[in-house]
mmCIF file of C-alpha atoms and ligand atoms in Angstrom:
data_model
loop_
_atom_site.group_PDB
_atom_site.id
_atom_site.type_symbol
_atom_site.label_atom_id
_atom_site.label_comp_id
_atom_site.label_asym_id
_atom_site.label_seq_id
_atom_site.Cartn_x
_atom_site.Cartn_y
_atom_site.Cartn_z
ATOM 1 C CA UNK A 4 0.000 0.000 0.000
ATOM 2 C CA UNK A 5 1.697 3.671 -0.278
ATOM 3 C CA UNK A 6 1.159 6.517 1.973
ATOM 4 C CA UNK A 7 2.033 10.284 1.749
ATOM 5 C CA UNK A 8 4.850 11.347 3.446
ATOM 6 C CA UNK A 9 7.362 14.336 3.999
ATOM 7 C CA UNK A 10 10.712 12.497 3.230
ATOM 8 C CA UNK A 11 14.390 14.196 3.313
ATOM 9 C CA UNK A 12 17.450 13.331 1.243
ATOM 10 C CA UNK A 13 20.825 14.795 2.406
ATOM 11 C CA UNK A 14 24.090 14.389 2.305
ATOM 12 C CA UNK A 15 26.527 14.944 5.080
ATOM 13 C CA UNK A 16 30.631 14.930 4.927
ATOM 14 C CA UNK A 17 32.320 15.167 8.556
ATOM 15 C CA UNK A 18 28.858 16.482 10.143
ATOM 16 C CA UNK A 19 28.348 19.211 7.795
ATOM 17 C CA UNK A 20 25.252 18.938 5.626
ATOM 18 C CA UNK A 21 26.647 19.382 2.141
ATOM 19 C CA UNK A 22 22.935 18.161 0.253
ATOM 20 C CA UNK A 23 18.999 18.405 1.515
ATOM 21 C CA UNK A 24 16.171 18.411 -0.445
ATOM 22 C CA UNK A 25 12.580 17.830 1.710
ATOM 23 C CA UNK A 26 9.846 16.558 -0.245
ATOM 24 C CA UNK A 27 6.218 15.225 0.058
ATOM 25 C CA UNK A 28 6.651 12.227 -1.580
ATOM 26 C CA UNK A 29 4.532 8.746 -2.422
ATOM 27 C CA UNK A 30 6.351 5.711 -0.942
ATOM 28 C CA UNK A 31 5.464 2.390 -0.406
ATOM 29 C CA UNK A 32 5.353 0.391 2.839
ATOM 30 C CA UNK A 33 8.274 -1.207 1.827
ATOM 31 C CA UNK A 34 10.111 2.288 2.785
ATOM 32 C CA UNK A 35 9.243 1.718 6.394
ATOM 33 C CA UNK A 36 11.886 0.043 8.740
ATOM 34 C CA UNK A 37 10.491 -3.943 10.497
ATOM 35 C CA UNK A 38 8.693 -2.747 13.995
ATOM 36 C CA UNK A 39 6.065 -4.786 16.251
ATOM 37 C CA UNK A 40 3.234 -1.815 15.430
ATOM 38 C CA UNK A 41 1.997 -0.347 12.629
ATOM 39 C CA UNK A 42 -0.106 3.127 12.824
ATOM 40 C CA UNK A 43 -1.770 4.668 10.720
ATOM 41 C CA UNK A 44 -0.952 8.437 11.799
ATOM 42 C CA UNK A 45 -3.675 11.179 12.013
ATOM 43 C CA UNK A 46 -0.800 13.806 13.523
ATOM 44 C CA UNK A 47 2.674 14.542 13.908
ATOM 45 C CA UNK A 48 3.507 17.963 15.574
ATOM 46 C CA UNK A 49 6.668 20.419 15.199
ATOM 47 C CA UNK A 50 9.304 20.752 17.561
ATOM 48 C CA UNK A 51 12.318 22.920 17.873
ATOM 49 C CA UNK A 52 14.385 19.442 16.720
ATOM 50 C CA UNK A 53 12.088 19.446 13.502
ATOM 51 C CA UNK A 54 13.255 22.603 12.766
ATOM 52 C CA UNK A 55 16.249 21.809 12.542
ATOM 53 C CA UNK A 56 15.848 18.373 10.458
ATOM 54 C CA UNK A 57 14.325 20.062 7.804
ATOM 55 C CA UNK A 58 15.900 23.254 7.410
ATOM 56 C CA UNK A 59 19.089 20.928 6.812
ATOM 57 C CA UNK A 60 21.013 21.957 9.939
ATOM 58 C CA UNK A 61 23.146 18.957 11.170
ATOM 59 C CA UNK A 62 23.349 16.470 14.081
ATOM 60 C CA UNK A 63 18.981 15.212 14.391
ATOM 61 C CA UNK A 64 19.026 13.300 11.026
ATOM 62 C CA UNK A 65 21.692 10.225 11.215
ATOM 63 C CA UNK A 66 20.450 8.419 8.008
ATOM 64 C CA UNK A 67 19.215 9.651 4.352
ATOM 65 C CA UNK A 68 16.457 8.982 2.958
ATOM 66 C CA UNK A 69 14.222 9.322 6.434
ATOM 67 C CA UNK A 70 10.903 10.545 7.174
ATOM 68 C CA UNK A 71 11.464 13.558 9.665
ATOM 69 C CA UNK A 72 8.854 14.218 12.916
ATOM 70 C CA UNK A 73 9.918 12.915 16.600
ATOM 71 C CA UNK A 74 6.233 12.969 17.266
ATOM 72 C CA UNK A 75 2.991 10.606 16.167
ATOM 73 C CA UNK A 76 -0.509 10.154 17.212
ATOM 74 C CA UNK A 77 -2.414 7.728 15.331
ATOM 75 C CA UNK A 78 -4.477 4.567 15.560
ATOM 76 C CA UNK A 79 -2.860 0.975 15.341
ATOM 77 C CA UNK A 80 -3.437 -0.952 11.968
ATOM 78 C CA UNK A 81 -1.512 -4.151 12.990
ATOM 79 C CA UNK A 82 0.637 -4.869 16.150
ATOM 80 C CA UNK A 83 2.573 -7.984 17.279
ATOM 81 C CA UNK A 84 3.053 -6.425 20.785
ATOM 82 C CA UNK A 85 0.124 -7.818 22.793
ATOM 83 C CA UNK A 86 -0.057 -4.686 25.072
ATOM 84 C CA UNK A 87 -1.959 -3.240 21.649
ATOM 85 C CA UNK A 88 -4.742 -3.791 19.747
ATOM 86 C CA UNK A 89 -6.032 -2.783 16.216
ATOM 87 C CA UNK A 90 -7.584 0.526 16.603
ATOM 88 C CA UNK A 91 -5.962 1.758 20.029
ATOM 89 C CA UNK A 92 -5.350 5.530 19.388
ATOM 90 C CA UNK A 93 -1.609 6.052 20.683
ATOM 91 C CA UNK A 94 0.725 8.846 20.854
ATOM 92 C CA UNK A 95 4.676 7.974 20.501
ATOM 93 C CA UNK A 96 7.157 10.845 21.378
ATOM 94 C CA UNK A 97 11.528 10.298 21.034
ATOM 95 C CA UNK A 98 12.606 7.234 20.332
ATOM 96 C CA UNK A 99 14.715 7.842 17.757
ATOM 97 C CA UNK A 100 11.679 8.093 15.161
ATOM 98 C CA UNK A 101 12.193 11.471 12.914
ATOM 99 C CA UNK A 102 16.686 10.943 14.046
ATOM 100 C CA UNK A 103 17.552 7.557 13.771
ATOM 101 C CA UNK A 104 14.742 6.046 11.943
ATOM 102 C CA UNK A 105 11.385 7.056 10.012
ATOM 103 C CA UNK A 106 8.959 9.545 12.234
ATOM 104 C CA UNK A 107 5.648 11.118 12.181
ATOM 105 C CA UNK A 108 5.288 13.240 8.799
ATOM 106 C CA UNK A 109 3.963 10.574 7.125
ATOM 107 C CA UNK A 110 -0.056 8.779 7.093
ATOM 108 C CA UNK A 111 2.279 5.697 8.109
ATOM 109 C CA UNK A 112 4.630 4.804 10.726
ATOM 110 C CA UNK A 113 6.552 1.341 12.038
ATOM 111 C CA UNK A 114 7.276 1.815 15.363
ATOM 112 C CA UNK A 115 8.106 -0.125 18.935
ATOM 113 C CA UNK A 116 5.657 -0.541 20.774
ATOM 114 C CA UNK A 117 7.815 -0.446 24.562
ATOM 115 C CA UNK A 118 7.723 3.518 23.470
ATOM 116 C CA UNK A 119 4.201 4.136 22.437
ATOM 117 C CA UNK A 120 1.285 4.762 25.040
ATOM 118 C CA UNK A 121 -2.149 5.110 24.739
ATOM 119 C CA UNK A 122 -3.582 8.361 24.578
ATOM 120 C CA UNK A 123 -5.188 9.349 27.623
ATOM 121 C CA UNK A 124 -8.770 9.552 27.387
ATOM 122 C CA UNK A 125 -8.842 13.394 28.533
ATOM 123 C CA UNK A 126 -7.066 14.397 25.041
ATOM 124 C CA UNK A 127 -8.475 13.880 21.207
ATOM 125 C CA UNK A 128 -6.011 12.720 19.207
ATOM 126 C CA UNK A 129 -5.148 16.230 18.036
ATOM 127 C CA UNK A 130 -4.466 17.754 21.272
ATOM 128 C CA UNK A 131 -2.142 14.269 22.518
ATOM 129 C CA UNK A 132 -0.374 15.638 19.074
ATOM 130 C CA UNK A 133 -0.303 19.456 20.674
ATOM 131 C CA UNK A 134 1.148 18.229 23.871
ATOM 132 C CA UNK A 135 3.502 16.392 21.244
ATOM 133 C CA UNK A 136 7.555 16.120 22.553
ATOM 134 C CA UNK A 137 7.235 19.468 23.717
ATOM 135 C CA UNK A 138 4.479 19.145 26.566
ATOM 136 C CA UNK A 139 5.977 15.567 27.350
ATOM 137 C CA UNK A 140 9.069 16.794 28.006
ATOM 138 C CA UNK A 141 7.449 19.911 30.148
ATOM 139 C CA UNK A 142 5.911 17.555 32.340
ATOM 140 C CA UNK A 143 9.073 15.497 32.717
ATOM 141 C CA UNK A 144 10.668 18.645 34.048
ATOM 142 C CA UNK A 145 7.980 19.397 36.596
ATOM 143 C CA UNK A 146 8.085 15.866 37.777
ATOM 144 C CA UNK A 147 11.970 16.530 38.341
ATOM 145 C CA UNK A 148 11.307 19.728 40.455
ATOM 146 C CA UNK A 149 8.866 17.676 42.265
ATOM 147 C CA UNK A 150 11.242 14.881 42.991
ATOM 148 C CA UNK A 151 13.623 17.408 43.811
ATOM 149 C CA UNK A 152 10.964 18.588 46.463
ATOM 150 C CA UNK A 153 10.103 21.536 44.893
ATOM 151 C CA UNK A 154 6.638 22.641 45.928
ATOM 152 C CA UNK A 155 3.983 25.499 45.289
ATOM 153 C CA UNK A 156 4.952 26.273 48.755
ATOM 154 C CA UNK A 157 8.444 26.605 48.097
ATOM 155 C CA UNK A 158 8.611 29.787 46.097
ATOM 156 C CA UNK A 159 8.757 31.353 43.182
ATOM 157 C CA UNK A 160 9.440 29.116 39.481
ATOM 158 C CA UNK A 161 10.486 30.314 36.154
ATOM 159 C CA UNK A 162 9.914 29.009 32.912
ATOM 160 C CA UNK A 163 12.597 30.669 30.069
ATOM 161 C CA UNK A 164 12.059 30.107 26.476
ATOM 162 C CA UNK A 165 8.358 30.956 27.983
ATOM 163 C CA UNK A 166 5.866 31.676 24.662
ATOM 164 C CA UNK A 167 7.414 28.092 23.121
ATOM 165 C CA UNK A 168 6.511 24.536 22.910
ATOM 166 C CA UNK A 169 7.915 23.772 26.274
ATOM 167 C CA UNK A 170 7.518 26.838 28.141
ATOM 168 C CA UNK A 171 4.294 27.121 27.586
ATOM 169 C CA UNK A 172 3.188 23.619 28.748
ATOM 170 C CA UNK A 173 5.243 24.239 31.718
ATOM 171 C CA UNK A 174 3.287 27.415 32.598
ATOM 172 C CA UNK A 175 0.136 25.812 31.983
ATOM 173 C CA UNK A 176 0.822 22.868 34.149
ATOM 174 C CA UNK A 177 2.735 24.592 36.879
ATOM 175 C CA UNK A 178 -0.041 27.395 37.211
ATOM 176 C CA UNK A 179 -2.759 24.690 37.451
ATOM 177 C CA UNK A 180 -0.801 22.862 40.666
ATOM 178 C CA UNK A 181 -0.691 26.032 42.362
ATOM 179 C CA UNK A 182 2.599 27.465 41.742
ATOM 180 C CA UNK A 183 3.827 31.311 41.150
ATOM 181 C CA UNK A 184 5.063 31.301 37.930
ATOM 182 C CA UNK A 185 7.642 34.070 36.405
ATOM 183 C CA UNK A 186 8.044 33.655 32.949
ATOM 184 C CA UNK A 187 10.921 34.902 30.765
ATOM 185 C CA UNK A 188 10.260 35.780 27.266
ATOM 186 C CA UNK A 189 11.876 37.637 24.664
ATOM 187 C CA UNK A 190 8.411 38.236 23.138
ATOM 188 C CA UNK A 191 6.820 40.149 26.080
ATOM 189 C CA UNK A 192 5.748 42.961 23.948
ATOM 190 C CA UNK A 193 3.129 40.380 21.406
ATOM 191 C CA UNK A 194 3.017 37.806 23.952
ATOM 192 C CA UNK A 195 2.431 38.757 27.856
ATOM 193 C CA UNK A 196 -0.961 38.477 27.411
ATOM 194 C CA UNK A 197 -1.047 35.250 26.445
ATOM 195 C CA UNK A 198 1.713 34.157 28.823
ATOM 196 C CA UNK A 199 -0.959 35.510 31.593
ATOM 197 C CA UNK A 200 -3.733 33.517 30.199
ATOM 198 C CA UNK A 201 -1.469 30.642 30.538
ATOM 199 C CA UNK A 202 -1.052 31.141 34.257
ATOM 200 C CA UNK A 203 2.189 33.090 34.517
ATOM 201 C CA UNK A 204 1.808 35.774 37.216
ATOM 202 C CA UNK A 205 5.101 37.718 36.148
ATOM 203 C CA UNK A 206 6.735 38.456 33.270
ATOM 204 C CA UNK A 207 10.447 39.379 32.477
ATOM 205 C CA UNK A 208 12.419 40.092 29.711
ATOM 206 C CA UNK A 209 14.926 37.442 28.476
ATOM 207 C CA UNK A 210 17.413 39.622 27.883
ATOM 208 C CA UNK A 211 17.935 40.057 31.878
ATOM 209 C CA UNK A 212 19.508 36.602 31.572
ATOM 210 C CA UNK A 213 21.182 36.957 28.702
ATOM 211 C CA UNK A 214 24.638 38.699 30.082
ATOM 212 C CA UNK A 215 27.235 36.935 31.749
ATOM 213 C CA UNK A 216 27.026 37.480 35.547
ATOM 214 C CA UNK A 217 27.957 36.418 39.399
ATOM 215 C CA UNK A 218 28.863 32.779 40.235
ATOM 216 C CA UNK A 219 25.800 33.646 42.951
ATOM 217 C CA UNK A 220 23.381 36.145 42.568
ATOM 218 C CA UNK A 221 20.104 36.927 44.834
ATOM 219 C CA UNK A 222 17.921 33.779 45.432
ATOM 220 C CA UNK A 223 14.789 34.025 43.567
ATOM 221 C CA UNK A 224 13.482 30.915 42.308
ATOM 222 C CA UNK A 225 13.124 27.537 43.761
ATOM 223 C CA UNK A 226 12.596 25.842 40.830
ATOM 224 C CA UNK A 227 13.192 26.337 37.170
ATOM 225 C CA UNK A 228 12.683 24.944 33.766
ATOM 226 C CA UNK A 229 14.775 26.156 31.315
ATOM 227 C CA UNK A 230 14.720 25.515 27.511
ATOM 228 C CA UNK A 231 16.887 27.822 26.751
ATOM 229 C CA UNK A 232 20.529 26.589 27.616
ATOM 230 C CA UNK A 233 24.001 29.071 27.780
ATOM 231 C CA UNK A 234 23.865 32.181 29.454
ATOM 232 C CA UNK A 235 20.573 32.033 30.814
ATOM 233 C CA UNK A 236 20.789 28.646 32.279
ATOM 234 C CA UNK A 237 24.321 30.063 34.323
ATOM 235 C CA UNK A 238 22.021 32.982 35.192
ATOM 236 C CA UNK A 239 19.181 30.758 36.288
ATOM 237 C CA UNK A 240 21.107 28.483 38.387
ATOM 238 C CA UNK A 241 22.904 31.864 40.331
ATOM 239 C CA UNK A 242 19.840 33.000 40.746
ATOM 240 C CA UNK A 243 18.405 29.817 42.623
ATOM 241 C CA UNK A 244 17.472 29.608 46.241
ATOM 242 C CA UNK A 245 18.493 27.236 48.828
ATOM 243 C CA UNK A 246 17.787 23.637 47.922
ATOM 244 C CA UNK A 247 16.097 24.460 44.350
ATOM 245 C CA UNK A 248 16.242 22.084 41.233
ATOM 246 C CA UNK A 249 16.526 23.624 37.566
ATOM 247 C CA UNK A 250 15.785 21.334 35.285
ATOM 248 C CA UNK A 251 17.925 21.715 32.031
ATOM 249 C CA UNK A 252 16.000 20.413 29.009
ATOM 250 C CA UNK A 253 16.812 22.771 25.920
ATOM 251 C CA UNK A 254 19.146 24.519 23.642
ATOM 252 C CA UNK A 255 17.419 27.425 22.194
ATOM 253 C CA UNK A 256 19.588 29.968 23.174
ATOM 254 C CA UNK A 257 23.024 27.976 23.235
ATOM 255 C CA UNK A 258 24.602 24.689 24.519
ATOM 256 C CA UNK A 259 27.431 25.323 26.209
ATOM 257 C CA UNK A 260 26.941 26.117 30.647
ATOM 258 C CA UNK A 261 29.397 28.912 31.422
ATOM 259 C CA UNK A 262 28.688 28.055 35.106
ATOM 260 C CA UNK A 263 30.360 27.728 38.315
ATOM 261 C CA UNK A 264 29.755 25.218 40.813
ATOM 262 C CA UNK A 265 29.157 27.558 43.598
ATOM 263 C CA UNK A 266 25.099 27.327 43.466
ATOM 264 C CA UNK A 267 25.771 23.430 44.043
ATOM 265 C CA UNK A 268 28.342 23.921 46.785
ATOM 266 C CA UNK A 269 26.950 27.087 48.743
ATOM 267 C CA UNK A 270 23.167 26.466 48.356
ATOM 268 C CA UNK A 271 22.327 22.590 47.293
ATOM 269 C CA UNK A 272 20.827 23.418 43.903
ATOM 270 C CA UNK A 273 20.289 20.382 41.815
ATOM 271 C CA UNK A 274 20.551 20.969 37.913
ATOM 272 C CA UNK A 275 18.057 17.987 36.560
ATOM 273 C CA UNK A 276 18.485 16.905 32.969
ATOM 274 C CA UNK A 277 15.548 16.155 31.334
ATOM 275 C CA UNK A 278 15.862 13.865 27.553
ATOM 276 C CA UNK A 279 12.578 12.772 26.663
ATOM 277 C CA UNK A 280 13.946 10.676 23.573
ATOM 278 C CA UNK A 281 15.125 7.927 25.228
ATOM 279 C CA UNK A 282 12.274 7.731 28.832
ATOM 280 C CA UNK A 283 11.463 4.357 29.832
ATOM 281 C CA UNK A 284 8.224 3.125 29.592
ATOM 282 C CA UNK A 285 6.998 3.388 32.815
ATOM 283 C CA UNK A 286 8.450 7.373 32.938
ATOM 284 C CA UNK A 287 6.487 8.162 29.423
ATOM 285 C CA UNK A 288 3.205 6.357 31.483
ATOM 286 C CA UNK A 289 3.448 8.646 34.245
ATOM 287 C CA UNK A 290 3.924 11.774 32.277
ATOM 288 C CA UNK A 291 1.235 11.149 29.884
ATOM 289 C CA UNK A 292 -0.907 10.251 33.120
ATOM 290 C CA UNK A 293 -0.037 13.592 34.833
ATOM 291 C CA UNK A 294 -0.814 15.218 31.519
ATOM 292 C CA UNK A 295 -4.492 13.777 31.705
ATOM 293 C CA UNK A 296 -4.966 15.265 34.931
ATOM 294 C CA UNK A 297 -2.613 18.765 35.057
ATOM 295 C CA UNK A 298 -2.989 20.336 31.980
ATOM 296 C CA UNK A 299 -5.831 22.189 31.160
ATOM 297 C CA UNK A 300 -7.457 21.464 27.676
ATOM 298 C CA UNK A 301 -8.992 24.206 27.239
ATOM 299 C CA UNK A 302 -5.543 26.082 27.739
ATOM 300 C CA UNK A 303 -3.769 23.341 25.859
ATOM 301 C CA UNK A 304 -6.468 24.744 22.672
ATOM 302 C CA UNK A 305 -5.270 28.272 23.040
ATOM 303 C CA UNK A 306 -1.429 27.621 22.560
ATOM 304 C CA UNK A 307 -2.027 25.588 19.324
ATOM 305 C CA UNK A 308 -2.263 26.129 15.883
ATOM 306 C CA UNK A 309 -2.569 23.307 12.680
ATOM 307 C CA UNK A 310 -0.793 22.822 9.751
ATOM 308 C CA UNK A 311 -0.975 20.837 6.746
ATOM 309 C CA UNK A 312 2.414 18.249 5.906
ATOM 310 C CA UNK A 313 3.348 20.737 2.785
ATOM 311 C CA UNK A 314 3.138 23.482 5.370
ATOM 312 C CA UNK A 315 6.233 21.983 7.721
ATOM 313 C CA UNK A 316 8.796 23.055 6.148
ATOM 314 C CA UNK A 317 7.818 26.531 5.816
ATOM 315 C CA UNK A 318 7.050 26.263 9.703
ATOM 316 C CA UNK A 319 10.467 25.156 10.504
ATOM 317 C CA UNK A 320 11.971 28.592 9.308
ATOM 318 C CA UNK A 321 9.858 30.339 11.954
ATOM 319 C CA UNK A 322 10.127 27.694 14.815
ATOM 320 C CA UNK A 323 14.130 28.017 14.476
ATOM 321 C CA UNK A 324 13.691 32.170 14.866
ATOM 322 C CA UNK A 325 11.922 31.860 17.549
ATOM 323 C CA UNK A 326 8.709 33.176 15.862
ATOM 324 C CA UNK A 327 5.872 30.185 16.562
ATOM 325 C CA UNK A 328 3.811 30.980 19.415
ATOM 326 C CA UNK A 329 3.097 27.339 21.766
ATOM 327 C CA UNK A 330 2.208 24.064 19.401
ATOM 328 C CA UNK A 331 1.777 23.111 15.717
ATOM 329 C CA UNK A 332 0.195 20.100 15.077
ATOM 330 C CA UNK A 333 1.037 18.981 11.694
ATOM 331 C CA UNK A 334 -2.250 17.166 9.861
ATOM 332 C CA UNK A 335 -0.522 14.421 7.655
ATOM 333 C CA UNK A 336 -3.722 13.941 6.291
ATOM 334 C CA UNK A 337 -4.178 17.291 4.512
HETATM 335 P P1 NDP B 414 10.296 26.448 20.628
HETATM 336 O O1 NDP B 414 11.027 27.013 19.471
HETATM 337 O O2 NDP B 414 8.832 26.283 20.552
HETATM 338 O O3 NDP B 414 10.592 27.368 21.909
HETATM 339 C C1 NDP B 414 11.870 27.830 22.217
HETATM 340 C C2 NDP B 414 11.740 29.210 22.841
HETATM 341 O O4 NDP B 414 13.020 29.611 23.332
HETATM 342 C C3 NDP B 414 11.337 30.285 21.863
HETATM 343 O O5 NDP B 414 9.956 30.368 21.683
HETATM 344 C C4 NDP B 414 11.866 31.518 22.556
HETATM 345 O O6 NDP B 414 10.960 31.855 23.604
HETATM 346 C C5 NDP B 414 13.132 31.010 23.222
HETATM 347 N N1 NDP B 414 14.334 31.300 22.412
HETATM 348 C C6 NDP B 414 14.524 31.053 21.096
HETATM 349 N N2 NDP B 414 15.740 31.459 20.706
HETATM 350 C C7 NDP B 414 16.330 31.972 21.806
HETATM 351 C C8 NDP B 414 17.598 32.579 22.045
HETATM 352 N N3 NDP B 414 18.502 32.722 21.073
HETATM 353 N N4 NDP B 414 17.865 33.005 23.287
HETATM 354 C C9 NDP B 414 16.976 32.869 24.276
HETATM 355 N N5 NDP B 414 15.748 32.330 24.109
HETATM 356 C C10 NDP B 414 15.438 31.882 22.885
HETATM 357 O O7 NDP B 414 11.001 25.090 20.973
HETATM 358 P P2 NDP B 414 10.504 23.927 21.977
HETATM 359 O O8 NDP B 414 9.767 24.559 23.098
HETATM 360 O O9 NDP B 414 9.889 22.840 21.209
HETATM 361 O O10 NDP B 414 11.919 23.413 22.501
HETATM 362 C C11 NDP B 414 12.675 24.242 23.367
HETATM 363 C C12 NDP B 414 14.061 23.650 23.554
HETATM 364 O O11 NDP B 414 13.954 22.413 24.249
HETATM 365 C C13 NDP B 414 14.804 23.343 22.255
HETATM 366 O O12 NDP B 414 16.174 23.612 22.441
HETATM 367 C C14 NDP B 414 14.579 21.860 22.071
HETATM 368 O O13 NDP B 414 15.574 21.257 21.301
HETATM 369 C C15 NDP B 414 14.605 21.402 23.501
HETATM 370 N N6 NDP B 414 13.883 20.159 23.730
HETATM 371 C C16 NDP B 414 14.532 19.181 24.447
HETATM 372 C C17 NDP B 414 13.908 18.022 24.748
HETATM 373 C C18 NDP B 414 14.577 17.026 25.612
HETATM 374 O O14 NDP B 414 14.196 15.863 25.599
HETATM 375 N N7 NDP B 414 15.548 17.438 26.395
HETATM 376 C C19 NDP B 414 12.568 17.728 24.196
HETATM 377 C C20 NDP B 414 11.925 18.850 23.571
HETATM 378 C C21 NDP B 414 12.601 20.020 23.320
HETATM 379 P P3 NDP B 414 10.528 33.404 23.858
HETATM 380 O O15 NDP B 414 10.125 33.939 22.534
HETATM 381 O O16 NDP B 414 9.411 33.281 24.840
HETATM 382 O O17 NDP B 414 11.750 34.076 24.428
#
């Protein structure tokens, strides 16, 4: 049978991308890898990681030709895992689909099924593709602040990288549990609104994170989530109060940690890295069951927006500047 799909050819030559060409192509099922379940897929979503995959910027594709999208939600066709049944409507985030192997812009998929769960019944398919890597991975970072301790009680939280995929989950969830969220945005002139309507009941400007500063600075936050990486997460963690946990889970604004350990050694921060690619079963379970019961829906509808498959690539221009407001499901389909 063939199947529409969004499928990238490039070349690479010591981890520089020398060729790329993305295109919405036919392809039979013979172009999909041997897995346990097949899906037909309804969704894919795109993330910051997408972005990058098809704008041709290195190190998220490893092979050529591959299907892009680290995100599906679909219903099963076929599965020779007996934890799922034809017709289950599942959501699979990481894995390695859209990096290692074929992913979610595509009406078909091959996948494992230790990785895929079902989708909660609180979510339509569409929104489980909203939440999408991006919401997972927010509530894997406020499960870390929570195992960390880290209470609405505690203090103050901010979420950087604030009007994006993760930051605005975060917001949403962290609001909803009771906590005072700060959120730091570099979009607070188009976007504080929004960010309010989220649940964030202060907004500052990214660019108070951006320059270097102290090894320790005034405590302010007991917990973080930071997306944003560099600079901001040195800032962050100087800026943490006694006992806090930041947990590190993106890039956006850099990679490297021009840090000291002093936040560590004077006031028992914990820095908590979050990788949602690679969460065991039982981690993606909990998440997605936390989801179901801390995110607001209606909240999850306001932060999303849908696209067509010949639409992504166009999208992935603006989610790399910074420029996409929350989620983008991607409709395979259309
Ligand atoms: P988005 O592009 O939706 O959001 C990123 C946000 O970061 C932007 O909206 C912007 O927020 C801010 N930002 C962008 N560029 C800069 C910059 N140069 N300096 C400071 N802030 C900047 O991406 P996602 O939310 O999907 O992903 C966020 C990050 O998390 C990415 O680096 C992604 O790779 C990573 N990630 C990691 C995962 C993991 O498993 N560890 C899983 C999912 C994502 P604003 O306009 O509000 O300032």
């Amino acid at each position: 049978m063939s199947f529409r799909a969004l499928q990238v050819t490039q070349q690479t030559e010591n981890g520089a991308v020398t060729a790329h060409e993305a295109r919405v192509r036919t392809l039979d099922d013979d172009a999909l890898e041997p897995a346990d379940v097949e899906v037909d897929v309804q969704y894919s979503a795109l993330n910051y990681k997408d972005g990058l995959a098809l704008a041709g910027r290195p190190g998220v594709l490893r092979t050529s030709p591959i299907i892009p999208g680290i995100d599906l939600v679909g219903r099963v066709r076929s599965s020779a895992d007996p934890r799922f049944m034809p017709g289950d409507h599942v959501v699979l985030n990481g894995d390695g689909i859209g990096e290692t192997r074929n992913g979610g812009f595509a009406e078909r998929a091959a996948v494992r099924g230790e990785a895929l769960v079902v989708v909660p019944d609180a979510f339509t398919v569409h929104q489980a593709a909203a939440i999408g890597t991006a919401g997972f991975t927010a509530m894997l970072a406020v499960l870390a602040l929570e195992r960390g301790g880290v209470t609405p009680y505690s203090g103050p939280v901010l979420v950087t990288g604030a009007a994006g995929g993760v930051g605005s989950v975060a917001i949403a969830v962290l609001a909803k549990l009771g906590y005072q969220v700060t959120a730091s945005t570099g979009r607070g002139d188009s976007e504080a609104d929004y960010l309010r309507e989220l649940g964030a009941s202060a907004i500052l400007n990214r660019a108070d994170f951006a320059e270097p500063g102290r090894p320790l600075q005034k405590g302010r936050w007991a917990g973080a989530i930071d997306a944003v990486g560099g600079v901001t997460l040195a800032n962050v963690l100087a800026q943490t109060t006694y006992g806090g946990v930041v947990a590190s889970c993106g890039v956006a604004g850099g990679a490297e940690l021009p840090a000291t350990v002093m936040p560590f050694i004077l006031r028992g921060v914990t820095l908590a890295g979050i990788n949602s690619v690679e969460a065991p079963r039982s981690l993606r379970q909990d998440a997605w069951s936390r989801l179901a019961r801390d995110l607001d829906v209606h909240l999850l509808d306001t932060m999303t927006s849908t696209i067509g498959l010949e639409d992504a690539q166009g999208a992935a221009g603006r989610i790399l500047a910074g420029q996409i407001r929350g989620r983008t499901v991607v409709d395979v389909r259309h």
